């Protein structure tokens, strides 16, 4: 059975961010992930993590101005400087919090725009090299067009081919089963094909992004396959609980 990390941007949101760590530990999780730690000093987040006895699985690089609609900076040619600053901030937080993985969001840009493609590639290489120097892994995640219209990285094969092409040992794919199913289906074949370059996995039911076992996929079968492909990292529970977080955790005992 995979080991699960609670996603604190979606789960335990009944409490303020810093209180979610203890709640996740009390519910039996041993690791957490979330979108962004940057509203708090890195040391404060690290203290919350450690006093709850948790491991950090992953978080994202700063995405630009999220409230204004930014969803990452990596494919935005006129925001290269901001991207570099975001990379420095992410590495500094990553070292203090001790995350083994950072997710680099691509941004909102046409996926067939040559300037965006070139910029993304260049920034990805830079981020992979800088994170490698810091001993941190980097992942990229295709995101479905319904949840994030206009997101640059919206195709699993394209992301996978890019990871192969850039050929950095610390650069891998974030395979979110929810996005995979909405974008392309064929989840198990893709898990098998992409296994050597899967750096992180996330799960939620489809189509409502609620608890596993409540959607159109056979999540038990998917968890078996995640084991079968040899994936030993955390599976992030990136779902919005249908009601209170704790009330919906029964799926873990039922799988
Ligand atoms: O939305 C997702 O799926 C994620 O994993 C986030 O990191 C990006 O919004
Ligand atoms: Mg995801």
PDB file of C-alpha atoms and ligand atoms in Angstrom:
ATOM      1  CA  UNK A   1       0.000   0.000   0.000  1.00  0.00           C
ATOM      2  CA  UNK A   2       1.389   3.457  -0.829  1.00  0.00           C
ATOM      3  CA  UNK A   3       2.293   5.866   1.958  1.00  0.00           C
ATOM      4  CA  UNK A   4       0.066   8.923   1.960  1.00  0.00           C
ATOM      5  CA  UNK A   5       0.818  12.600   2.590  1.00  0.00           C
ATOM      6  CA  UNK A   6      -1.967  14.977   3.612  1.00  0.00           C
ATOM      7  CA  UNK A   7      -2.260  17.999   1.339  1.00  0.00           C
ATOM      8  CA  UNK A   8      -2.686  20.874   3.793  1.00  0.00           C
ATOM      9  CA  UNK A   9      -3.944  23.296   1.121  1.00  0.00           C
ATOM     10  CA  UNK A  10      -7.025  21.141   0.652  1.00  0.00           C
ATOM     11  CA  UNK A  11      -7.309  19.014   3.804  1.00  0.00           C
ATOM     12  CA  UNK A  12      -7.705  20.168   7.397  1.00  0.00           C
ATOM     13  CA  UNK A  13      -8.673  23.634   6.141  1.00  0.00           C
ATOM     14  CA  UNK A  14     -11.149  23.863   9.028  1.00  0.00           C
ATOM     15  CA  UNK A  15      -8.101  25.270  10.894  1.00  0.00           C
ATOM     16  CA  UNK A  16      -5.489  27.981  10.198  1.00  0.00           C
ATOM     17  CA  UNK A  17      -2.533  26.719   8.144  1.00  0.00           C
ATOM     18  CA  UNK A  18      -0.064  26.277  11.000  1.00  0.00           C
ATOM     19  CA  UNK A  19      -2.558  24.231  13.028  1.00  0.00           C
ATOM     20  CA  UNK A  20      -3.145  21.792  10.175  1.00  0.00           C
ATOM     21  CA  UNK A  21       0.176  20.002  10.809  1.00  0.00           C
ATOM     22  CA  UNK A  22      -0.830  18.717  14.250  1.00  0.00           C
ATOM     23  CA  UNK A  23      -4.284  17.814  12.923  1.00  0.00           C
ATOM     24  CA  UNK A  24      -2.763  15.756  10.106  1.00  0.00           C
ATOM     25  CA  UNK A  25      -0.471  13.949  12.559  1.00  0.00           C
ATOM     26  CA  UNK A  26      -3.382  13.280  14.932  1.00  0.00           C
ATOM     27  CA  UNK A  27      -5.282  11.744  12.010  1.00  0.00           C
ATOM     28  CA  UNK A  28      -2.401   9.322  11.409  1.00  0.00           C
ATOM     29  CA  UNK A  29      -0.484  10.982   8.570  1.00  0.00           C
ATOM     30  CA  UNK A  30       3.305  10.848   8.703  1.00  0.00           C
ATOM     31  CA  UNK A  31       3.934  13.427   5.952  1.00  0.00           C
ATOM     32  CA  UNK A  32       2.387  16.518   4.426  1.00  0.00           C
ATOM     33  CA  UNK A  33       2.473  18.589   1.256  1.00  0.00           C
ATOM     34  CA  UNK A  34       0.825  21.911   0.407  1.00  0.00           C
ATOM     35  CA  UNK A  35       0.888  24.551  -2.285  1.00  0.00           C
ATOM     36  CA  UNK A  36       2.909  27.308  -0.624  1.00  0.00           C
ATOM     37  CA  UNK A  37       4.589  28.005   2.719  1.00  0.00           C
ATOM     38  CA  UNK A  38       5.531  31.602   1.843  1.00  0.00           C
ATOM     39  CA  UNK A  39       2.934  33.447   3.957  1.00  0.00           C
ATOM     40  CA  UNK A  40       4.937  32.366   7.012  1.00  0.00           C
ATOM     41  CA  UNK A  41       8.628  32.480   7.894  1.00  0.00           C
ATOM     42  CA  UNK A  42      10.293  29.218   6.832  1.00  0.00           C
ATOM     43  CA  UNK A  43      11.419  28.526  10.403  1.00  0.00           C
ATOM     44  CA  UNK A  44       7.830  28.826  11.677  1.00  0.00           C
ATOM     45  CA  UNK A  45       6.641  26.274   9.123  1.00  0.00           C
ATOM     46  CA  UNK A  46       9.589  23.976   9.888  1.00  0.00           C
ATOM     47  CA  UNK A  47       8.784  24.171  13.619  1.00  0.00           C
ATOM     48  CA  UNK A  48       5.114  23.290  12.997  1.00  0.00           C
ATOM     49  CA  UNK A  49       6.200  20.353  10.849  1.00  0.00           C
ATOM     50  CA  UNK A  50       8.731  19.034  13.317  1.00  0.00           C
ATOM     51  CA  UNK A  51       6.699  19.526  16.454  1.00  0.00           C
ATOM     52  CA  UNK A  52       3.968  17.431  14.802  1.00  0.00           C
ATOM     53  CA  UNK A  53       6.582  14.746  14.023  1.00  0.00           C
ATOM     54  CA  UNK A  54       5.868  14.951  10.293  1.00  0.00           C
ATOM     55  CA  UNK A  55       7.999  14.731   7.172  1.00  0.00           C
ATOM     56  CA  UNK A  56       7.630  17.227   4.327  1.00  0.00           C
ATOM     57  CA  UNK A  57       6.864  15.571   0.982  1.00  0.00           C
ATOM     58  CA  UNK A  58       6.723  18.564  -1.361  1.00  0.00           C
ATOM     59  CA  UNK A  59       5.637  22.160  -1.899  1.00  0.00           C
ATOM     60  CA  UNK A  60       5.545  24.533  -4.864  1.00  0.00           C
ATOM     61  CA  UNK A  61       7.840  27.340  -5.920  1.00  0.00           C
ATOM     62  CA  UNK A  62       6.291  30.826  -5.501  1.00  0.00           C
ATOM     63  CA  UNK A  63       3.731  31.150  -8.323  1.00  0.00           C
ATOM     64  CA  UNK A  64       3.673  34.938  -8.869  1.00  0.00           C
ATOM     65  CA  UNK A  65       0.537  36.751  -7.736  1.00  0.00           C
ATOM     66  CA  UNK A  66      -1.929  33.894  -7.186  1.00  0.00           C
ATOM     67  CA  UNK A  67      -4.804  36.219  -6.229  1.00  0.00           C
ATOM     68  CA  UNK A  68      -4.326  38.110  -9.506  1.00  0.00           C
ATOM     69  CA  UNK A  69      -4.476  34.865 -11.501  1.00  0.00           C
ATOM     70  CA  UNK A  70      -0.817  33.849 -11.782  1.00  0.00           C
ATOM     71  CA  UNK A  71      -0.269  30.093 -11.760  1.00  0.00           C
ATOM     72  CA  UNK A  72       3.513  30.014 -11.966  1.00  0.00           C
ATOM     73  CA  UNK A  73       6.109  31.998 -13.861  1.00  0.00           C
ATOM     74  CA  UNK A  74       8.236  29.494 -15.742  1.00  0.00           C
ATOM     75  CA  UNK A  75       6.724  29.979 -19.218  1.00  0.00           C
ATOM     76  CA  UNK A  76       6.394  33.778 -19.030  1.00  0.00           C
ATOM     77  CA  UNK A  77       9.186  35.418 -21.078  1.00  0.00           C
ATOM     78  CA  UNK A  78       8.658  38.889 -19.628  1.00  0.00           C
ATOM     79  CA  UNK A  79       8.887  37.643 -16.027  1.00  0.00           C
ATOM     80  CA  UNK A  80      12.241  35.913 -16.090  1.00  0.00           C
ATOM     81  CA  UNK A  81      13.677  38.049 -13.279  1.00  0.00           C
ATOM     82  CA  UNK A  82      10.732  37.289 -11.046  1.00  0.00           C
ATOM     83  CA  UNK A  83      11.189  33.607 -11.822  1.00  0.00           C
ATOM     84  CA  UNK A  84      14.817  33.766 -10.671  1.00  0.00           C
ATOM     85  CA  UNK A  85      13.839  35.477  -7.437  1.00  0.00           C
ATOM     86  CA  UNK A  86      11.137  32.840  -6.894  1.00  0.00           C
ATOM     87  CA  UNK A  87      13.729  30.121  -7.372  1.00  0.00           C
ATOM     88  CA  UNK A  88      16.029  31.632  -4.748  1.00  0.00           C
ATOM     89  CA  UNK A  89      13.115  31.934  -2.285  1.00  0.00           C
ATOM     90  CA  UNK A  90      11.997  28.365  -2.958  1.00  0.00           C
ATOM     91  CA  UNK A  91      15.473  26.952  -2.336  1.00  0.00           C
ATOM     92  CA  UNK A  92      15.843  28.887   0.876  1.00  0.00           C
ATOM     93  CA  UNK A  93      12.466  27.626   2.193  1.00  0.00           C
ATOM     94  CA  UNK A  94      13.215  24.121   0.936  1.00  0.00           C
ATOM     95  CA  UNK A  95      16.452  23.971   2.920  1.00  0.00           C
ATOM     96  CA  UNK A  96      14.878  25.204   6.155  1.00  0.00           C
ATOM     97  CA  UNK A  97      11.757  23.047   5.894  1.00  0.00           C
ATOM     98  CA  UNK A  98      13.764  20.141   4.501  1.00  0.00           C
ATOM     99  CA  UNK A  99      11.561  19.222   1.610  1.00  0.00           C
ATOM    100  CA  UNK A 100      13.028  16.649  -0.765  1.00  0.00           C
ATOM    101  CA  UNK A 101      10.926  17.973  -3.674  1.00  0.00           C
ATOM    102  CA  UNK A 102       9.801  21.266  -5.211  1.00  0.00           C
ATOM    103  CA  UNK A 103       7.071  21.605  -7.832  1.00  0.00           C
ATOM    104  CA  UNK A 104       7.714  24.268 -10.480  1.00  0.00           C
ATOM    105  CA  UNK A 105       4.431  25.636 -11.836  1.00  0.00           C
ATOM    106  CA  UNK A 106       4.448  26.613 -15.512  1.00  0.00           C
ATOM    107  CA  UNK A 107       2.106  29.610 -15.643  1.00  0.00           C
ATOM    108  CA  UNK A 108      -0.744  30.705 -17.881  1.00  0.00           C
ATOM    109  CA  UNK A 109       0.556  30.916 -21.442  1.00  0.00           C
ATOM    110  CA  UNK A 110      -0.362  29.418 -24.834  1.00  0.00           C
ATOM    111  CA  UNK A 111       1.216  25.961 -24.990  1.00  0.00           C
ATOM    112  CA  UNK A 112       2.059  26.444 -28.692  1.00  0.00           C
ATOM    113  CA  UNK A 113       3.704  29.865 -28.360  1.00  0.00           C
ATOM    114  CA  UNK A 114       7.388  29.511 -29.367  1.00  0.00           C
ATOM    115  CA  UNK A 115       8.489  32.224 -26.912  1.00  0.00           C
ATOM    116  CA  UNK A 116       6.679  30.520 -24.021  1.00  0.00           C
ATOM    117  CA  UNK A 117       8.072  27.117 -25.014  1.00  0.00           C
ATOM    118  CA  UNK A 118      11.636  28.430 -25.163  1.00  0.00           C
ATOM    119  CA  UNK A 119      11.286  30.313 -21.891  1.00  0.00           C
ATOM    120  CA  UNK A 120       9.804  27.298 -20.089  1.00  0.00           C
ATOM    121  CA  UNK A 121      12.580  25.032 -21.289  1.00  0.00           C
ATOM    122  CA  UNK A 122      15.283  27.486 -20.293  1.00  0.00           C
ATOM    123  CA  UNK A 123      13.768  28.084 -16.837  1.00  0.00           C
ATOM    124  CA  UNK A 124      13.235  24.374 -16.299  1.00  0.00           C
ATOM    125  CA  UNK A 125      16.884  23.615 -17.036  1.00  0.00           C
ATOM    126  CA  UNK A 126      17.989  26.397 -14.713  1.00  0.00           C
ATOM    127  CA  UNK A 127      15.663  25.283 -11.911  1.00  0.00           C
ATOM    128  CA  UNK A 128      16.713  21.644 -12.291  1.00  0.00           C
ATOM    129  CA  UNK A 129      20.376  22.594 -12.051  1.00  0.00           C
ATOM    130  CA  UNK A 130      19.967  24.945  -9.102  1.00  0.00           C
ATOM    131  CA  UNK A 131      17.799  22.486  -7.151  1.00  0.00           C
ATOM    132  CA  UNK A 132      20.243  19.670  -7.930  1.00  0.00           C
ATOM    133  CA  UNK A 133      23.063  21.740  -6.419  1.00  0.00           C
ATOM    134  CA  UNK A 134      20.936  22.085  -3.289  1.00  0.00           C
ATOM    135  CA  UNK A 135      20.238  18.343  -3.197  1.00  0.00           C
ATOM    136  CA  UNK A 136      16.530  18.813  -3.956  1.00  0.00           C
ATOM    137  CA  UNK A 137      14.356  17.127  -6.576  1.00  0.00           C
ATOM    138  CA  UNK A 138      12.218  19.135  -9.020  1.00  0.00           C
ATOM    139  CA  UNK A 139       8.888  18.042 -10.489  1.00  0.00           C
ATOM    140  CA  UNK A 140       6.553  19.380 -13.174  1.00  0.00           C
ATOM    141  CA  UNK A 141       2.844  18.592 -13.294  1.00  0.00           C
ATOM    142  CA  UNK A 142       0.424  18.628 -16.228  1.00  0.00           C
ATOM    143  CA  UNK A 143      -2.829  20.211 -15.029  1.00  0.00           C
ATOM    144  CA  UNK A 144      -6.239  19.750 -16.615  1.00  0.00           C
ATOM    145  CA  UNK A 145      -7.817  22.544 -18.629  1.00  0.00           C
ATOM    146  CA  UNK A 146     -11.078  22.597 -16.678  1.00  0.00           C
ATOM    147  CA  UNK A 147      -9.513  23.358 -13.293  1.00  0.00           C
ATOM    148  CA  UNK A 148      -6.847  25.669 -14.692  1.00  0.00           C
ATOM    149  CA  UNK A 149      -7.838  27.102 -18.083  1.00  0.00           C
ATOM    150  CA  UNK A 150      -4.895  28.366 -20.115  1.00  0.00           C
ATOM    151  CA  UNK A 151      -2.248  26.545 -18.048  1.00  0.00           C
ATOM    152  CA  UNK A 152       0.828  26.045 -20.203  1.00  0.00           C
ATOM    153  CA  UNK A 153       1.593  22.432 -19.210  1.00  0.00           C
ATOM    154  CA  UNK A 154      -1.581  20.528 -20.066  1.00  0.00           C
ATOM    155  CA  UNK A 155      -0.345  17.302 -21.657  1.00  0.00           C
ATOM    156  CA  UNK A 156       1.281  14.305 -19.947  1.00  0.00           C
ATOM    157  CA  UNK A 157       3.227  13.047 -22.965  1.00  0.00           C
ATOM    158  CA  UNK A 158       4.652  16.494 -23.615  1.00  0.00           C
ATOM    159  CA  UNK A 159       5.764  16.815 -19.990  1.00  0.00           C
ATOM    160  CA  UNK A 160       7.214  13.293 -19.964  1.00  0.00           C
ATOM    161  CA  UNK A 161       9.112  13.845 -23.227  1.00  0.00           C
ATOM    162  CA  UNK A 162      10.545  17.071 -21.889  1.00  0.00           C
ATOM    163  CA  UNK A 163      11.752  15.338 -18.724  1.00  0.00           C
ATOM    164  CA  UNK A 164      13.440  12.671 -20.865  1.00  0.00           C
ATOM    165  CA  UNK A 165      14.880  15.224 -23.233  1.00  0.00           C
ATOM    166  CA  UNK A 166      16.395  17.455 -20.535  1.00  0.00           C
ATOM    167  CA  UNK A 167      17.795  14.340 -18.871  1.00  0.00           C
ATOM    168  CA  UNK A 168      18.483  15.723 -15.378  1.00  0.00           C
ATOM    169  CA  UNK A 169      18.436  12.983 -12.725  1.00  0.00           C
ATOM    170  CA  UNK A 170      16.645  15.264 -10.237  1.00  0.00           C
ATOM    171  CA  UNK A 171      13.936  16.373 -12.717  1.00  0.00           C
ATOM    172  CA  UNK A 172      10.818  14.210 -12.817  1.00  0.00           C
ATOM    173  CA  UNK A 173       7.087  14.196 -13.355  1.00  0.00           C
ATOM    174  CA  UNK A 174       4.395  14.957 -10.782  1.00  0.00           C
ATOM    175  CA  UNK A 175       1.737  12.437 -11.773  1.00  0.00           C
ATOM    176  CA  UNK A 176      -1.598  13.655 -10.469  1.00  0.00           C
ATOM    177  CA  UNK A 177      -4.084  10.862 -11.141  1.00  0.00           C
ATOM    178  CA  UNK A 178      -6.979  13.343 -11.070  1.00  0.00           C
ATOM    179  CA  UNK A 179      -5.475  15.504 -13.829  1.00  0.00           C
ATOM    180  CA  UNK A 180      -4.402  12.459 -15.839  1.00  0.00           C
ATOM    181  CA  UNK A 181      -7.915  11.022 -15.874  1.00  0.00           C
ATOM    182  CA  UNK A 182      -9.525  14.325 -16.903  1.00  0.00           C
ATOM    183  CA  UNK A 183      -6.943  15.107 -19.572  1.00  0.00           C
ATOM    184  CA  UNK A 184      -6.390  11.708 -21.159  1.00  0.00           C
ATOM    185  CA  UNK A 185      -7.741   8.744 -19.148  1.00  0.00           C
ATOM    186  CA  UNK A 186      -5.688   5.546 -19.548  1.00  0.00           C
ATOM    187  CA  UNK A 187      -4.246   6.017 -16.057  1.00  0.00           C
ATOM    188  CA  UNK A 188      -2.647   2.620 -15.534  1.00  0.00           C
ATOM    189  CA  UNK A 189      -0.899   2.486 -18.913  1.00  0.00           C
ATOM    190  CA  UNK A 190       0.500   5.954 -18.273  1.00  0.00           C
ATOM    191  CA  UNK A 191       1.700   4.998 -14.775  1.00  0.00           C
ATOM    192  CA  UNK A 192       3.550   2.037 -16.283  1.00  0.00           C
ATOM    193  CA  UNK A 193       5.049   4.039 -19.137  1.00  0.00           C
ATOM    194  CA  UNK A 194       6.120   7.010 -17.044  1.00  0.00           C
ATOM    195  CA  UNK A 195       7.175   5.060 -13.929  1.00  0.00           C
ATOM    196  CA  UNK A 196      10.929   5.624 -14.371  1.00  0.00           C
ATOM    197  CA  UNK A 197      10.388   9.381 -14.310  1.00  0.00           C
ATOM    198  CA  UNK A 198       7.619   9.768 -11.755  1.00  0.00           C
ATOM    199  CA  UNK A 199       8.923  11.855  -8.865  1.00  0.00           C
ATOM    200  CA  UNK A 200       5.645  12.410  -7.038  1.00  0.00           C
ATOM    201  CA  UNK A 201       2.053  11.152  -7.224  1.00  0.00           C
ATOM    202  CA  UNK A 202      -1.182  12.821  -6.149  1.00  0.00           C
ATOM    203  CA  UNK A 203      -4.670  11.391  -5.947  1.00  0.00           C
ATOM    204  CA  UNK A 204      -8.301  12.540  -5.744  1.00  0.00           C
ATOM    205  CA  UNK A 205     -11.604  11.193  -6.974  1.00  0.00           C
ATOM    206  CA  UNK A 206     -12.789  12.183 -10.443  1.00  0.00           C
ATOM    207  CA  UNK A 207     -14.740  14.300 -11.293  1.00  0.00           C
ATOM    208  CA  UNK A 208     -15.441  15.975  -7.930  1.00  0.00           C
ATOM    209  CA  UNK A 209     -11.923  15.993  -6.488  1.00  0.00           C
ATOM    210  CA  UNK A 210     -13.130  14.439  -3.236  1.00  0.00           C
ATOM    211  CA  UNK A 211     -11.913  11.421  -1.237  1.00  0.00           C
ATOM    212  CA  UNK A 212     -10.607   8.327  -3.083  1.00  0.00           C
ATOM    213  CA  UNK A 213     -13.207   5.573  -3.601  1.00  0.00           C
ATOM    214  CA  UNK A 214     -15.923   8.141  -4.346  1.00  0.00           C
ATOM    215  CA  UNK A 215     -15.397   8.715  -8.070  1.00  0.00           C
ATOM    216  CA  UNK A 216     -15.335   7.101 -11.491  1.00  0.00           C
ATOM    217  CA  UNK A 217     -11.965   5.334 -11.120  1.00  0.00           C
ATOM    218  CA  UNK A 218     -11.125   2.103  -9.331  1.00  0.00           C
ATOM    219  CA  UNK A 219      -8.764   3.710  -6.817  1.00  0.00           C
ATOM    220  CA  UNK A 220      -7.931   0.399  -5.114  1.00  0.00           C
ATOM    221  CA  UNK A 221      -6.646  -0.882  -8.457  1.00  0.00           C
ATOM    222  CA  UNK A 222      -4.672   2.315  -8.988  1.00  0.00           C
ATOM    223  CA  UNK A 223      -3.010   2.017  -5.561  1.00  0.00           C
ATOM    224  CA  UNK A 224      -2.062  -1.587  -6.384  1.00  0.00           C
ATOM    225  CA  UNK A 225      -0.524  -0.394  -9.637  1.00  0.00           C
ATOM    226  CA  UNK A 226       1.403   2.388  -7.891  1.00  0.00           C
ATOM    227  CA  UNK A 227       2.981  -0.335  -5.738  1.00  0.00           C
ATOM    228  CA  UNK A 228       3.503  -2.583  -8.756  1.00  0.00           C
ATOM    229  CA  UNK A 229       5.464   0.013 -10.734  1.00  0.00           C
ATOM    230  CA  UNK A 230       7.875   0.284  -7.816  1.00  0.00           C
ATOM    231  CA  UNK A 231       6.914   3.802  -6.721  1.00  0.00           C
ATOM    232  CA  UNK A 232       8.028   4.260  -3.125  1.00  0.00           C
ATOM    233  CA  UNK A 233       7.467   7.988  -2.609  1.00  0.00           C
ATOM    234  CA  UNK A 234       4.475   9.654  -0.954  1.00  0.00           C
ATOM    235  CA  UNK A 235       1.088   9.798  -2.616  1.00  0.00           C
ATOM    236  CA  UNK A 236      -0.302  13.258  -1.912  1.00  0.00           C
ATOM    237  CA  UNK A 237      -3.973  13.343  -0.889  1.00  0.00           C
ATOM    238  CA  UNK A 238      -4.787  16.403  -2.932  1.00  0.00           C
ATOM    239  CA  UNK A 239      -8.540  16.290  -2.546  1.00  0.00           C
ATOM    240  CA  UNK A 240     -11.230  18.563  -1.168  1.00  0.00           C
ATOM    241  CA  UNK A 241     -12.989  16.651   1.591  1.00  0.00           C
ATOM    242  CA  UNK A 242     -16.697  16.252   0.814  1.00  0.00           C
ATOM    243  CA  UNK A 243     -17.499  17.282   4.401  1.00  0.00           C
ATOM    244  CA  UNK A 244     -15.165  17.650   7.410  1.00  0.00           C
ATOM    245  CA  UNK A 245     -11.675  16.291   6.749  1.00  0.00           C
ATOM    246  CA  UNK A 246     -11.660  13.754   9.603  1.00  0.00           C
ATOM    247  CA  UNK A 247     -15.121  12.473   8.688  1.00  0.00           C
ATOM    248  CA  UNK A 248     -13.889  11.514   5.222  1.00  0.00           C
ATOM    249  CA  UNK A 249     -10.752   9.569   6.187  1.00  0.00           C
ATOM    250  CA  UNK A 250     -12.464   6.161   6.247  1.00  0.00           C
ATOM    251  CA  UNK A 251     -11.251   5.420   2.699  1.00  0.00           C
ATOM    252  CA  UNK A 252      -7.761   4.728   4.054  1.00  0.00           C
ATOM    253  CA  UNK A 253      -8.929   1.775   6.101  1.00  0.00           C
ATOM    254  CA  UNK A 254     -11.144   0.592   3.256  1.00  0.00           C
ATOM    255  CA  UNK A 255      -8.532   0.314   0.502  1.00  0.00           C
TER     256      UNK A 255
HETATM  257  O1  LIG B   1      -3.428  21.651  -8.712  1.00  0.00           O
HETATM  258  C1  LIG B   1      -2.680  20.699  -8.545  1.00  0.00           C
HETATM  259  O2  LIG B   1      -3.001  19.559  -8.918  1.00  0.00           O
HETATM  260  C2  LIG B   1      -1.388  20.846  -7.868  1.00  0.00           C
HETATM  261  O3  LIG B   1      -0.748  19.861  -7.627  1.00  0.00           O
HETATM  262  C3  LIG B   1      -0.877  22.174  -7.481  1.00  0.00           C
HETATM  263  O4  LIG B   1       0.430  22.076  -7.026  1.00  0.00           O
HETATM  264  C4  LIG B   1      -0.897  23.191  -8.556  1.00  0.00           C
HETATM  265  O5  LIG B   1      -2.019  23.969  -8.455  1.00  0.00           O
HETATM  266 MG1  LIG B   2      -1.726  18.079  -8.253  1.00  0.00          MG
END
